[in-house]
PDB file of C-alpha atoms in Angstrom:
ATOM      1  CA  MET A   1      25.122   2.519  28.389  1.00 49.00           C
ATOM      2  CA  PRO A   2      28.525   1.932  26.787  1.00 49.00           C
ATOM      3  CA  SER A   3      28.454   1.899  23.000  1.00 50.00           C
ATOM      4  CA  GLU A   4      32.065   0.840  22.404  1.00 55.00           C
ATOM      5  CA  ALA A   5      34.270  -1.955  23.651  1.00 56.00           C
ATOM      6  CA  THR A   6      36.854  -1.268  26.357  1.00 58.00           C
ATOM      7  CA  ASP A   7      40.187  -2.909  27.123  1.00 57.00           C
ATOM      8  CA  THR A   8      38.555  -5.238  29.638  1.00 58.00           C
ATOM      9  CA  ALA A   9      35.156  -6.149  28.227  1.00 55.00           C
ATOM     10  CA  GLU A  10      32.766  -5.977  25.340  1.00 61.00           C
ATOM     11  CA  PRO A  11      29.681  -3.786  25.804  1.00 61.00           C
ATOM     12  CA  PRO A  12      26.629  -5.887  26.748  1.00 72.00           C
ATOM     13  CA  LEU A  13      24.335  -3.774  24.581  1.00 76.00           C
ATOM     14  CA  VAL A  14      25.125  -1.368  21.766  1.00 78.00           C
ATOM     15  CA  ILE A  15      22.859   1.528  20.814  1.00 81.00           C
ATOM     16  CA  GLU A  16      22.125   1.145  17.096  1.00 84.00           C
ATOM     17  CA  GLU A  17      19.860   4.169  16.725  1.00 85.00           C
ATOM     18  CA  ALA A  18      17.663   6.519  18.729  1.00 84.00           C
ATOM     19  CA  TRP A  19      14.778   8.553  17.319  1.00 86.00           C
ATOM     20  CA  GLY A  20      11.782  10.581  18.390  1.00 86.00           C
ATOM     21  CA  SER A  21      10.090  13.945  17.944  1.00 88.00           C
ATOM     22  CA  GLU A  22      12.004  17.115  17.035  1.00 88.00           C
ATOM     23  CA  ARG A  23      11.502  20.122  19.300  1.00 86.00           C
ATOM     24  CA  ASP A  24      12.658  23.715  19.644  1.00 87.00           C
ATOM     25  CA  GLY A  25      15.586  24.353  21.936  1.00 83.00           C
ATOM     26  CA  PRO A  26      14.929  26.076  25.266  1.00 80.00           C
ATOM     27  CA  SER A  27      15.479  29.764  25.923  1.00 82.00           C
ATOM     28  CA  LEU A  28      17.506  30.686  29.010  1.00 80.00           C
ATOM     29  CA  PRO A  29      17.821  33.937  30.946  1.00 81.00           C
ATOM     30  CA  ASN A  30      20.760  36.183  30.176  1.00 80.00           C
ATOM     31  CA  GLU A  31      22.235  35.390  33.584  1.00 79.00           C
ATOM     32  CA  ILE A  32      22.828  31.790  32.494  1.00 80.00           C
ATOM     33  CA  ASP A  33      25.789  31.607  30.101  1.00 82.00           C
ATOM     34  CA  ILE A  34      25.147  28.203  28.526  1.00 81.00           C
ATOM     35  CA  ALA A  35      24.872  27.627  24.787  1.00 81.00           C
ATOM     36  CA  THR A  36      21.655  25.959  23.628  1.00 82.00           C
ATOM     37  CA  VAL A  37      20.660  24.344  20.348  1.00 81.00           C
ATOM     38  CA  ASP A  38      17.932  25.671  18.077  1.00 85.00           C
ATOM     39  CA  ARG A  39      16.383  22.234  17.496  1.00 85.00           C
ATOM     40  CA  TYR A  40      16.849  18.905  19.247  1.00 82.00           C
ATOM     41  CA  VAL A  41      15.366  15.406  19.105  1.00 81.00           C
ATOM     42  CA  ASN A  42      13.430  14.171  22.125  1.00 81.00           C
ATOM     43  CA  ALA A  43      14.303  10.475  21.852  1.00 80.00           C
ATOM     44  CA  THR A  44      11.331   8.216  22.532  1.00 79.00           C
ATOM     45  CA  SER A  45      12.630   5.027  20.879  1.00 81.00           C
ATOM     46  CA  VAL A  46      16.005   3.326  21.159  1.00 80.00           C
ATOM     47  CA  ALA A  47      17.224   0.298  19.188  1.00 83.00           C
ATOM     48  CA  VAL A  48      19.835  -1.807  21.001  1.00 81.00           C
ATOM     49  CA  GLN A  49      21.697  -4.914  19.918  1.00 80.00           C
ATOM     50  CA  SER A  50      23.967  -7.411  21.672  1.00 79.00           C
ATOM     51  CA  GLU A  51      26.734  -9.492  20.123  1.00 76.00           C
ATOM     52  CA  THR A  52      27.620 -11.231  23.398  1.00 76.00           C
ATOM     53  CA  LEU A  53      24.353 -11.842  25.281  1.00 74.00           C
ATOM     54  CA  PRO A  54      22.026 -14.674  24.157  1.00 74.00           C
ATOM     55  CA  ALA A  55      18.433 -13.573  23.725  1.00 70.00           C
ATOM     56  CA  ALA A  56      17.263 -16.158  26.275  1.00 71.00           C
ATOM     57  CA  THR A  57      19.279 -14.566  29.092  1.00 69.00           C
ATOM     58  CA  PHE A  58      17.094 -11.464  29.464  1.00 67.00           C
ATOM     59  CA  ASP A  59      13.451 -10.566  28.992  1.00 70.00           C
ATOM     60  CA  GLU A  60      13.500  -6.791  29.292  1.00 72.00           C
ATOM     61  CA  VAL A  61      15.800  -3.795  29.103  1.00 72.00           C
ATOM     62  CA  THR A  62      15.496  -0.699  31.279  1.00 71.00           C
ATOM     63  CA  VAL A  63      16.429   2.536  29.527  1.00 68.00           C
ATOM     64  CA  HIS A  64      17.434   5.421  31.828  1.00 67.00           C
ATOM     65  CA  GLY A  65      17.009   9.004  30.648  1.00 64.00           C
ATOM     66  CA  ILE A  66      19.181  11.977  31.450  1.00 62.00           C
ATOM     67  CA  VAL A  67      16.537  13.338  33.840  1.00 61.00           C
ATOM     68  CA  ARG A  68      17.205  12.122  37.358  1.00 57.00           C
ATOM     69  CA  GLY A  69      14.784   9.472  38.536  1.00 63.00           C
ATOM     70  CA  GLN A  70      13.188   8.870  35.134  1.00 65.00           C
ATOM     71  CA  SER A  71      13.266   5.328  33.751  1.00 66.00           C
ATOM     72  CA  GLN A  72      11.057   3.046  31.691  1.00 66.00           C
ATOM     73  CA  PRO A  73      11.133  -0.781  31.484  1.00 69.00           C
ATOM     74  CA  VAL A  74      10.661  -2.100  27.935  1.00 64.00           C
ATOM     75  CA  SER A  75       9.658  -5.678  27.132  1.00 63.00           C
ATOM     76  CA  ILE A  76      11.707  -7.630  24.599  1.00 61.00           C
ATOM     77  CA  ASP A  77       9.473  -9.010  21.857  1.00 63.00           C
ATOM     78  CA  ASP A  78      10.389 -11.826  19.505  1.00 59.00           C
ATOM     79  CA  ASP A  79      10.759 -10.341  16.004  1.00 56.00           C
ATOM     80  CA  GLY A  80      10.570 -13.762  14.315  1.00 68.00           C
ATOM     81  CA  THR A  81      13.024 -15.589  12.118  1.00 83.00           C
ATOM     82  CA  VAL A  82      15.272 -14.093   9.471  1.00 89.00           C
ATOM     83  CA  ARG A  83      14.334 -15.210   5.958  1.00 93.00           C
ATOM     84  CA  GLU A  84      17.084 -15.987   3.474  1.00 95.00           C
ATOM     85  CA  THR A  85      17.234 -13.953   0.250  1.00 96.00           C
ATOM     86  CA  ASN A  86      18.638 -14.185  -3.271  1.00 96.00           C
ATOM     87  CA  LEU A  87      20.136 -11.340  -5.285  1.00 96.00           C
ATOM     88  CA  GLU A  88      20.435 -11.620  -9.062  1.00 96.00           C
ATOM     89  CA  LEU A  89      22.284  -9.026 -11.135  1.00 95.00           C
ATOM     90  CA  THR A  90      21.786  -8.568 -14.873  1.00 93.00           C
ATOM     91  CA  VAL A  91      23.797  -6.219 -17.087  1.00 90.00           C
ATOM     92  CA  LEU A  92      21.270  -4.550 -19.407  1.00 90.00           C
ATOM     93  CA  GLU A  93      23.711  -2.272 -21.231  1.00 86.00           C
ATOM     94  CA  ALA A  94      27.447  -1.679 -21.124  1.00 82.00           C
ATOM     95  CA  ASN A  95      29.677   0.659 -23.103  1.00 81.00           C
ATOM     96  CA  SER A  96      32.838   2.665 -22.608  1.00 76.00           C
ATOM     97  CA  SER A  97      31.070   5.335 -20.557  1.00 79.00           C
ATOM     98  CA  GLY A  98      29.170   3.157 -18.085  1.00 82.00           C
ATOM     99  CA  ALA A  99      26.779   0.288 -17.487  1.00 86.00           C
ATOM    100  CA  LEU A 100      23.100  -0.256 -16.692  1.00 89.00           C
ATOM    101  CA  VAL A 101      22.536  -3.015 -14.128  1.00 92.00           C
ATOM    102  CA  GLN A 102      19.254  -4.569 -13.026  1.00 95.00           C
ATOM    103  CA  ALA A 103      18.997  -6.133  -9.565  1.00 96.00           C
ATOM    104  CA  THR A 104      16.261  -8.593  -8.539  1.00 96.00           C
ATOM    105  CA  VAL A 105      15.758  -9.563  -4.882  1.00 97.00           C
ATOM    106  CA  THR A 106      13.657 -12.615  -4.004  1.00 96.00           C
ATOM    107  CA  GLU A 107      12.999 -14.805  -0.989  1.00 95.00           C
ATOM    108  CA  LYS A 108      15.031 -17.995  -1.237  1.00 94.00           C
ATOM    109  CA  ALA A 109      12.341 -20.389   0.025  1.00 92.00           C
ATOM    110  CA  THR A 110       9.382 -19.088  -2.004  1.00 94.00           C
ATOM    111  CA  ASP A 111      11.010 -17.054  -4.820  1.00 94.00           C
ATOM    112  CA  ASP A 112       8.618 -14.208  -3.949  1.00 95.00           C
ATOM    113  CA  PRO A 113       9.881 -10.649  -4.603  1.00 95.00           C
ATOM    114  CA  ILE A 114      11.162  -8.670  -1.617  1.00 96.00           C
ATOM    115  CA  THR A 115       9.918  -5.101  -1.636  1.00 94.00           C
ATOM    116  CA  THR A 116      11.918  -3.615   1.231  1.00 94.00           C
ATOM    117  CA  GLY A 117      15.581  -2.729   1.627  1.00 95.00           C
ATOM    118  CA  ARG A 118      18.065  -1.410  -0.891  1.00 96.00           C
ATOM    119  CA  VAL A 119      20.685  -2.593  -3.358  1.00 96.00           C
ATOM    120  CA  GLU A 120      24.249  -1.323  -3.666  1.00 95.00           C
ATOM    121  CA  VAL A 121      26.206  -1.810  -6.909  1.00 92.00           C
ATOM    122  CA  GLY A 122      29.563  -0.083  -7.182  1.00 84.00           C
ATOM    123  CA  ASN A 123      29.143   3.430  -5.826  1.00 85.00           C
ATOM    124  CA  GLN A 124      25.399   3.498  -6.552  1.00 90.00           C
ATOM    125  CA  SER A 125      22.569   2.649  -4.150  1.00 93.00           C
ATOM    126  CA  THR A 126      18.791   2.575  -4.550  1.00 95.00           C
ATOM    127  CA  THR A 127      15.715   0.998  -2.958  1.00 95.00           C
ATOM    128  CA  VAL A 128      13.877  -1.932  -4.501  1.00 95.00           C
ATOM    129  CA  ASN A 129      10.430  -1.361  -5.987  1.00 95.00           C
ATOM    130  CA  ALA A 130       7.121  -3.211  -5.531  1.00 93.00           C
ATOM    131  CA  SER A 131       8.382  -5.969  -7.852  1.00 94.00           C
ATOM    132  CA  GLY A 132      11.561  -6.527  -5.868  1.00 94.00           C
ATOM    133  CA  MET A 133      13.687  -4.936  -8.586  1.00 95.00           C
ATOM    134  CA  ALA A 134      16.033  -1.977  -8.927  1.00 95.00           C
ATOM    135  CA  VAL A 135      17.919  -0.498 -11.885  1.00 94.00           C
ATOM    136  CA  LEU A 136      21.235   1.238 -11.255  1.00 93.00           C
ATOM    137  CA  GLU A 137      23.248   3.294 -13.730  1.00 90.00           C
ATOM    138  CA  LEU A 138      26.997   3.062 -13.197  1.00 88.00           C
ATOM    139  CA  GLU A 139      28.880   6.157 -14.295  1.00 82.00           C
ATOM    140  CA  SER A 140      32.001   4.229 -15.264  1.00 76.00           C
ATOM    141  CA  ARG A 141      32.248   0.862 -17.015  1.00 70.00           C
ATOM    142  CA  PRO A 142      33.556  -1.928 -14.745  1.00 68.00           C
ATOM    143  CA  SER A 143      36.535  -3.764 -16.191  1.00 70.00           C
ATOM    144  CA  VAL A 144      35.423  -7.401 -15.884  1.00 80.00           C
ATOM    145  CA  VAL A 145      32.758  -8.013 -13.217  1.00 86.00           C
ATOM    146  CA  VAL A 146      30.046  -6.164 -11.305  1.00 89.00           C
ATOM    147  CA  ASP A 147      29.558  -6.826  -7.590  1.00 92.00           C
ATOM    148  CA  GLY A 148      26.288  -6.052  -5.821  1.00 94.00           C
ATOM    149  CA  GLU A 149      24.793  -6.416  -2.352  1.00 96.00           C
ATOM    150  CA  TYR A 150      21.249  -6.442  -1.013  1.00 97.00           C
ATOM    151  CA  ILE A 151      20.975  -4.592   2.299  1.00 96.00           C
ATOM    152  CA  PRO A 152      17.729  -5.307   4.174  1.00 95.00           C
ATOM    153  CA  THR A 153      15.830  -2.715   6.184  1.00 93.00           C
ATOM    154  CA  GLU A 154      17.118  -2.294   9.741  1.00 89.00           C
ATOM    155  CA  TRP A 155      15.567  -4.888  12.051  1.00 83.00           C
ATOM    156  CA  TRP A 156      14.046  -2.241  14.298  1.00 82.00           C
ATOM    157  CA  ARG A 157      12.197  -0.698  11.358  1.00 83.00           C
ATOM    158  CA  ALA A 158      11.044  -3.838   9.541  1.00 85.00           C
ATOM    159  CA  ASN A 159       7.964  -5.986  10.087  1.00 83.00           C
ATOM    160  CA  GLN A 160       9.703  -8.962   8.468  1.00 88.00           C
ATOM    161  CA  LEU A 161      13.417  -9.673   8.843  1.00 90.00           C
ATOM    162  CA  TYR A 162      15.536 -10.638   5.812  1.00 94.00           C
ATOM    163  CA  SER A 163      19.151 -11.616   5.432  1.00 94.00           C
ATOM    164  CA  ALA A 164      21.661  -9.773   3.274  1.00 95.00           C
ATOM    165  CA  ALA A 165      22.654 -11.220  -0.094  1.00 96.00           C
ATOM    166  CA  GLU A 166      25.430 -10.747  -2.654  1.00 95.00           C
ATOM    167  CA  ASP A 167      25.872 -11.476  -6.339  1.00 95.00           C
ATOM    168  CA  ARG A 168      28.507 -11.037  -9.042  1.00 92.00           C
ATOM    169  CA  VAL A 169      27.949 -10.840 -12.780  1.00 91.00           C
ATOM    170  CA  LYS A 170      30.425 -10.629 -15.641  1.00 88.00           C
ATOM    171  CA  ILE A 171      30.366  -7.821 -18.150  1.00 82.00           C
ATOM    172  CA  PRO A 172      29.477  -9.360 -21.541  1.00 74.00           C
ATOM    173  CA  PRO A 173      32.294  -9.071 -24.110  1.00 69.00           C
ATOM    174  CA  LYS A 174      31.841  -6.285 -26.595  1.00 65.00           C
ATOM    175  CA  TYR A 175      31.828  -7.993 -29.964  1.00 53.00           C
ATOM    176  CA  PRO A 176      31.402  -5.917 -33.145  1.00 56.00           C
ATOM    177  CA  GLY A 177      28.038  -6.225 -34.871  1.00 57.00           C
ATOM    178  CA  PHE A 178      27.490  -8.073 -38.133  1.00 57.00           C
ATOM    179  CA  GLN A 179      27.249  -4.837 -40.113  1.00 68.00           C
ATOM    180  CA  LYS A 180      30.588  -3.621 -38.734  1.00 70.00           C
ATOM    181  CA  ILE A 181      32.242  -6.947 -39.609  1.00 67.00           C
ATOM    182  CA  VAL A 182      30.985  -6.713 -43.198  1.00 67.00           C
ATOM    183  CA  GLN A 183      32.209  -3.119 -43.435  1.00 76.00           C
ATOM    184  CA  LEU A 184      35.623  -4.176 -42.127  1.00 74.00           C
ATOM    185  CA  ILE A 185      35.884  -6.927 -44.751  1.00 74.00           C
ATOM    186  CA  LEU A 186      34.900  -4.550 -47.543  1.00 74.00           C
ATOM    187  CA  VAL A 187      37.380  -1.909 -46.410  1.00 76.00           C
ATOM    188  CA  THR A 188      40.125  -4.537 -46.211  1.00 77.00           C
ATOM    189  CA  LEU A 189      39.351  -5.750 -49.736  1.00 73.00           C
ATOM    190  CA  LEU A 190      39.316  -2.212 -51.086  1.00 76.00           C
ATOM    191  CA  TRP A 191      42.710  -1.568 -49.518  1.00 75.00           C
ATOM    192  CA  PHE A 192      44.451  -4.767 -50.646  1.00 73.00           C
ATOM    193  CA  LEU A 193      42.721  -5.506 -53.979  1.00 75.00           C
ATOM    194  CA  PRO A 194      44.565  -2.775 -55.937  1.00 77.00           C
ATOM    195  CA  VAL A 195      47.868  -3.884 -54.425  1.00 72.00           C
ATOM    196  CA  ALA A 196      47.196  -7.523 -55.337  1.00 72.00           C
ATOM    197  CA  LEU A 197      46.229  -6.583 -58.894  1.00 72.00           C
ATOM    198  CA  ALA A 198      49.329  -4.437 -59.272  1.00 73.00           C
ATOM    199  CA  VAL A 199      51.620  -7.225 -58.058  1.00 69.00           C
ATOM    200  CA  TYR A 200      49.932  -9.767 -60.309  1.00 70.00           C
ATOM    201  CA  GLY A 201      50.116  -7.397 -63.278  1.00 69.00           C
ATOM    202  CA  PHE A 202      53.829  -6.747 -62.693  1.00 66.00           C
ATOM    203  CA  ASP A 203      54.466 -10.470 -62.429  1.00 63.00           C
ATOM    204  CA  TYR A 204      52.527 -11.020 -65.664  1.00 66.00           C
ATOM    205  CA  LEU A 205      54.504  -8.354 -67.503  1.00 67.00           C
ATOM    206  CA  SER A 206      57.772  -9.864 -66.268  1.00 67.00           C
ATOM    207  CA  GLY A 207      56.763 -13.223 -67.657  1.00 65.00           C
ATOM    208  CA  GLY A 208      56.401 -14.798 -64.244  1.00 59.00           C
ATOM    209  CA  THR A 209      59.989 -14.175 -63.220  1.00 62.00           C
ATOM    210  CA  PHE A 210      59.049 -11.743 -60.441  1.00 57.00           C
ATOM    211  CA  LEU A 211      56.922 -13.942 -58.187  1.00 57.00           C
ATOM    212  CA  GLY A 212      56.123 -16.949 -60.324  1.00 58.00           C
ATOM    213  CA  LEU A 213      52.417 -16.285 -60.208  1.00 54.00           C
ATOM    214  CA  THR A 214      51.970 -16.635 -63.966  1.00 54.00           C
ATOM    215  CA  ASP A 215      52.894 -19.550 -66.203  1.00 55.00           C
ATOM    216  CA  GLN A 216      56.098 -19.131 -68.113  1.00 51.00           C
ATOM    217  CA  GLN A 217      55.878 -19.966 -71.867  1.00 51.00           C
TER     218      GLN A 217
END
């Protein structure tokens, strides 16, 4: 089965993944000079997908093994409809060293939490929990916005199919706290008050001729 497109045609089916039981590699006599592997996977399940063939055009797929004469027809079952999802990102904390982002994944039609799949934000990825939420810690602070994506479980592993979803949230501006503002005002007054008093005193001693701040008699 071709897994890549050629110059003349697209592949009818693409192998997405194959899995099965892991077994020990075979031992061969010394007379046979062929390298063998220590462990190998005996594939019993194969997930295939088509981008060009409508689902109504075929009812089954026959998978041929590497052993001559061995084949197995597999029926194509309807996996149901794909449900639309919503992803909502919330910035919990943000400072110069990083950010803490909460992701919430829900079903668009019912607003119920989705408990399967994973969320990617920046270079971080984690699975959602039983409440449809995930918390990711970014090691570096994003400049302006944070982009995230919900990636559902592969269709061949999921009982219910969901669509992918994206969201973008802005980093809240970092305003100084009230205490820091008060401290800044006090420091500014302490710096400029002596200078202002000195200038006023000099103007007073000069009879108001220096800056005209005092009344001339």
